[in-house]
């Protein structure tokens, strides 16, 4: 997929080069990456297997097919990918029904983007059923668009989710700032040609050309995001 916005469109109506902000969900806006791991550990304990803590870095941020498939292969558990996916979604939904903790700075940043009418998309590898539950806490009105992992042919680390979000918003990928917390998500956004702000939640992410690493969302505001996008002319 490619953006439908001509490359010559370099500034928005208010004179800024930033055309859209695209945000990951788990571990970026909501503190739920640990929830997924807790659910995985619990399910595999019931299946008679103990997960190695080192596997957490392998499965974090990835699509369910990859993460669940890895855990089945690593443990040899007697469960199919389809069966495990259903269990994971059900247990995770039950967990977030109790609480959806926001990451530090997330509430303020979303409010700032909404206040300035910045086109904003939620781009997650989680399934639609999970996203819709979390949106009840985040506020669906704060997002111009949401993209779920089960709505694209290839989810993260492929570029498809971010290309779809940019195209639907009428933005050029190079004029989009993406905020991600995992290496998988960063790879997806960079493959799409977006500028990336990494806020690591599990595992280290090193700075790189086109990528800025920050401590938390408390270090991110709209002027900072705008400063990342340089007009072509």
Short mmCIF file of N, CA and C in Angstrom, two decimals, residues 139-204:
data_model
loop_
_atom_site.label_atom_id
_atom_site.label_comp_id
_atom_site.label_asym_id
_atom_site.label_seq_id
_atom_site.Cartn_x
_atom_site.Cartn_y
_atom_site.Cartn_z
N UNK A 139 -11.14 6.78 25.14
CA UNK A 139 -12.02 7.77 24.54
C UNK A 139 -11.96 7.66 23.03
N UNK A 140 -12.92 7.00 22.40
CA UNK A 140 -12.88 6.81 20.94
C UNK A 140 -12.92 8.11 20.16
N UNK A 141 -13.49 9.17 20.74
CA UNK A 141 -13.59 10.44 20.05
C UNK A 141 -12.24 11.12 19.88
N UNK A 142 -11.21 10.60 20.54
CA UNK A 142 -9.89 11.21 20.43
C UNK A 142 -9.12 10.72 19.20
N UNK A 143 -9.68 9.77 18.49
CA UNK A 143 -8.98 9.20 17.34
C UNK A 143 -9.79 9.38 16.07
N UNK A 144 -9.13 9.89 15.05
CA UNK A 144 -9.76 10.02 13.74
C UNK A 144 -9.96 8.65 13.12
N UNK A 145 -9.07 7.72 13.47
CA UNK A 145 -9.06 6.40 12.85
C UNK A 145 -8.44 5.41 13.82
N UNK A 146 -8.91 4.17 13.80
CA UNK A 146 -8.25 3.08 14.52
C UNK A 146 -8.04 1.91 13.57
N UNK A 147 -6.88 1.28 13.67
CA UNK A 147 -6.52 0.15 12.81
C UNK A 147 -6.15 -1.02 13.71
N UNK A 148 -6.81 -2.15 13.54
CA UNK A 148 -6.56 -3.35 14.34
C UNK A 148 -5.71 -4.35 13.57
N UNK A 149 -5.03 -5.21 14.31
CA UNK A 149 -4.14 -6.18 13.71
C UNK A 149 -4.84 -7.20 12.83
N UNK A 150 -6.13 -7.46 13.11
CA UNK A 150 -6.86 -8.43 12.30
C UNK A 150 -7.63 -7.77 11.16
N UNK A 151 -7.28 -6.52 10.85
CA UNK A 151 -7.94 -5.80 9.76
C UNK A 151 -7.01 -5.54 8.58
N UNK A 152 -5.79 -6.02 8.68
CA UNK A 152 -4.83 -5.85 7.58
C UNK A 152 -4.26 -7.22 7.19
N UNK A 153 -3.90 -7.40 5.91
CA UNK A 153 -3.35 -8.70 5.49
C UNK A 153 -2.09 -9.07 6.26
N UNK A 154 -1.25 -8.06 6.53
CA UNK A 154 -0.01 -8.29 7.29
C UNK A 154 0.08 -7.20 8.37
N UNK A 155 0.17 -7.62 9.62
CA UNK A 155 0.28 -6.64 10.68
C UNK A 155 1.75 -6.41 11.03
N UNK A 156 2.01 -5.69 12.12
CA UNK A 156 3.38 -5.39 12.52
C UNK A 156 4.16 -6.70 12.67
N UNK A 157 5.42 -6.76 12.25
CA UNK A 157 6.34 -5.68 11.89
C UNK A 157 6.27 -5.22 10.43
N UNK A 158 5.31 -5.71 9.65
CA UNK A 158 5.15 -5.23 8.28
C UNK A 158 4.63 -3.80 8.29
N UNK A 159 4.84 -3.04 7.23
CA UNK A 159 4.43 -1.63 7.20
C UNK A 159 2.95 -1.42 6.97
N UNK A 160 2.21 -2.47 6.61
CA UNK A 160 0.82 -2.32 6.18
C UNK A 160 -0.07 -1.49 7.11
N UNK A 161 -0.04 -1.73 8.44
CA UNK A 161 -0.94 -0.96 9.31
C UNK A 161 -0.70 0.54 9.24
N UNK A 162 0.56 0.94 9.22
CA UNK A 162 0.86 2.37 9.20
C UNK A 162 0.64 2.98 7.82
N UNK A 163 0.86 2.22 6.79
CA UNK A 163 0.54 2.71 5.45
C UNK A 163 -0.96 2.92 5.29
N UNK A 164 -1.74 1.99 5.81
CA UNK A 164 -3.19 2.11 5.75
C UNK A 164 -3.67 3.33 6.53
N UNK A 165 -3.12 3.52 7.72
CA UNK A 165 -3.53 4.66 8.55
C UNK A 165 -3.20 5.98 7.86
N UNK A 166 -1.98 6.10 7.33
CA UNK A 166 -1.58 7.34 6.65
C UNK A 166 -2.46 7.60 5.44
N UNK A 167 -2.69 6.58 4.63
CA UNK A 167 -3.48 6.74 3.42
C UNK A 167 -4.91 7.16 3.75
N UNK A 168 -5.49 6.52 4.75
CA UNK A 168 -6.88 6.83 5.12
C UNK A 168 -7.01 8.25 5.65
N UNK A 169 -5.99 8.72 6.35
CA UNK A 169 -6.01 10.08 6.87
C UNK A 169 -5.63 11.11 5.83
N UNK A 170 -5.22 10.66 4.64
CA UNK A 170 -4.80 11.58 3.60
C UNK A 170 -3.46 12.21 3.88
N UNK A 171 -2.60 11.47 4.59
CA UNK A 171 -1.28 11.98 4.98
C UNK A 171 -0.19 11.19 4.27
N UNK A 172 0.94 11.83 4.04
CA UNK A 172 2.10 11.13 3.50
C UNK A 172 2.84 10.49 4.66
N UNK A 173 3.27 9.23 4.54
CA UNK A 173 3.95 8.57 5.66
C UNK A 173 5.12 9.37 6.23
N UNK A 174 5.87 10.04 5.36
CA UNK A 174 7.02 10.80 5.84
C UNK A 174 6.61 12.04 6.63
N UNK A 175 5.34 12.38 6.57
CA UNK A 175 4.81 13.53 7.32
C UNK A 175 4.02 13.08 8.54
N UNK A 176 4.18 11.78 8.89
CA UNK A 176 3.51 11.23 10.07
C UNK A 176 4.53 10.94 11.17
N UNK A 177 4.17 11.30 12.39
CA UNK A 177 4.98 10.93 13.54
C UNK A 177 4.32 9.73 14.21
N UNK A 178 5.08 8.67 14.41
CA UNK A 178 4.58 7.45 15.03
C UNK A 178 5.19 7.30 16.41
N UNK A 179 4.37 6.91 17.38
CA UNK A 179 4.86 6.65 18.73
C UNK A 179 4.67 5.18 19.03
N UNK A 180 5.75 4.48 19.33
CA UNK A 180 5.77 3.04 19.54
C UNK A 180 6.61 2.69 20.76
N UNK A 181 6.34 1.49 21.33
CA UNK A 181 7.09 1.08 22.52
C UNK A 181 7.93 -0.18 22.31
N UNK A 182 7.77 -0.89 21.18
CA UNK A 182 8.51 -2.13 20.97
C UNK A 182 9.29 -2.10 19.66
N UNK A 183 10.28 -2.97 19.57
CA UNK A 183 11.08 -3.06 18.35
C UNK A 183 10.22 -3.49 17.16
N UNK A 184 9.23 -4.34 17.42
CA UNK A 184 8.34 -4.79 16.35
C UNK A 184 7.55 -3.63 15.77
N UNK A 185 6.99 -2.80 16.64
CA UNK A 185 6.23 -1.65 16.19
C UNK A 185 7.09 -0.62 15.50
N UNK A 186 8.29 -0.39 16.03
CA UNK A 186 9.23 0.54 15.42
C UNK A 186 9.58 0.08 14.01
N UNK A 187 9.83 -1.21 13.85
CA UNK A 187 10.16 -1.75 12.52
C UNK A 187 9.02 -1.52 11.54
N UNK A 188 7.79 -1.70 11.99
CA UNK A 188 6.62 -1.48 11.14
C UNK A 188 6.53 -0.04 10.67
N UNK A 189 6.66 0.89 11.61
CA UNK A 189 6.53 2.31 11.29
C UNK A 189 7.66 2.78 10.39
N UNK A 190 8.87 2.32 10.66
CA UNK A 190 10.01 2.73 9.85
C UNK A 190 9.92 2.15 8.45
N UNK A 191 9.41 0.93 8.33
CA UNK A 191 9.24 0.33 7.01
C UNK A 191 8.21 1.09 6.19
N UNK A 192 7.27 1.75 6.88
CA UNK A 192 6.26 2.54 6.18
C UNK A 192 6.78 3.92 5.79
N UNK A 193 7.95 4.29 6.32
CA UNK A 193 8.54 5.58 5.99
C UNK A 193 8.17 6.69 6.94
N UNK A 194 7.70 6.36 8.14
CA UNK A 194 7.30 7.36 9.12
C UNK A 194 8.46 7.75 10.02
N UNK A 195 8.36 8.93 10.63
CA UNK A 195 9.29 9.32 11.68
C UNK A 195 8.82 8.68 12.98
N UNK A 196 9.74 8.12 13.74
CA UNK A 196 9.36 7.31 14.89
C UNK A 196 9.89 7.90 16.20
N UNK A 197 9.01 7.93 17.19
CA UNK A 197 9.39 8.21 18.56
C UNK A 197 9.21 6.91 19.33
N UNK A 198 10.30 6.37 19.85
CA UNK A 198 10.25 5.12 20.60
C UNK A 198 10.23 5.42 22.09
N UNK A 199 9.26 4.81 22.77
CA UNK A 199 9.15 4.92 24.23
C UNK A 199 9.21 3.48 24.76
N UNK A 200 10.41 2.92 24.92
CA UNK A 200 10.54 1.49 25.23
C UNK A 200 9.80 1.08 26.50
N UNK A 201 9.04 -0.02 26.40
CA UNK A 201 8.34 -0.55 27.57
C UNK A 201 8.98 -1.85 28.04
N UNK A 202 9.33 -2.74 27.11
CA UNK A 202 9.99 -4.01 27.41
C UNK A 202 11.14 -4.16 26.42
N UNK A 203 12.35 -4.25 26.90
CA UNK A 203 13.49 -4.36 26.01
C UNK A 203 14.00 -2.99 25.58
N UNK A 204 15.25 -2.95 25.14
CA UNK A 204 15.89 -1.71 24.75
C UNK A 204 15.64 -1.40 23.28
#
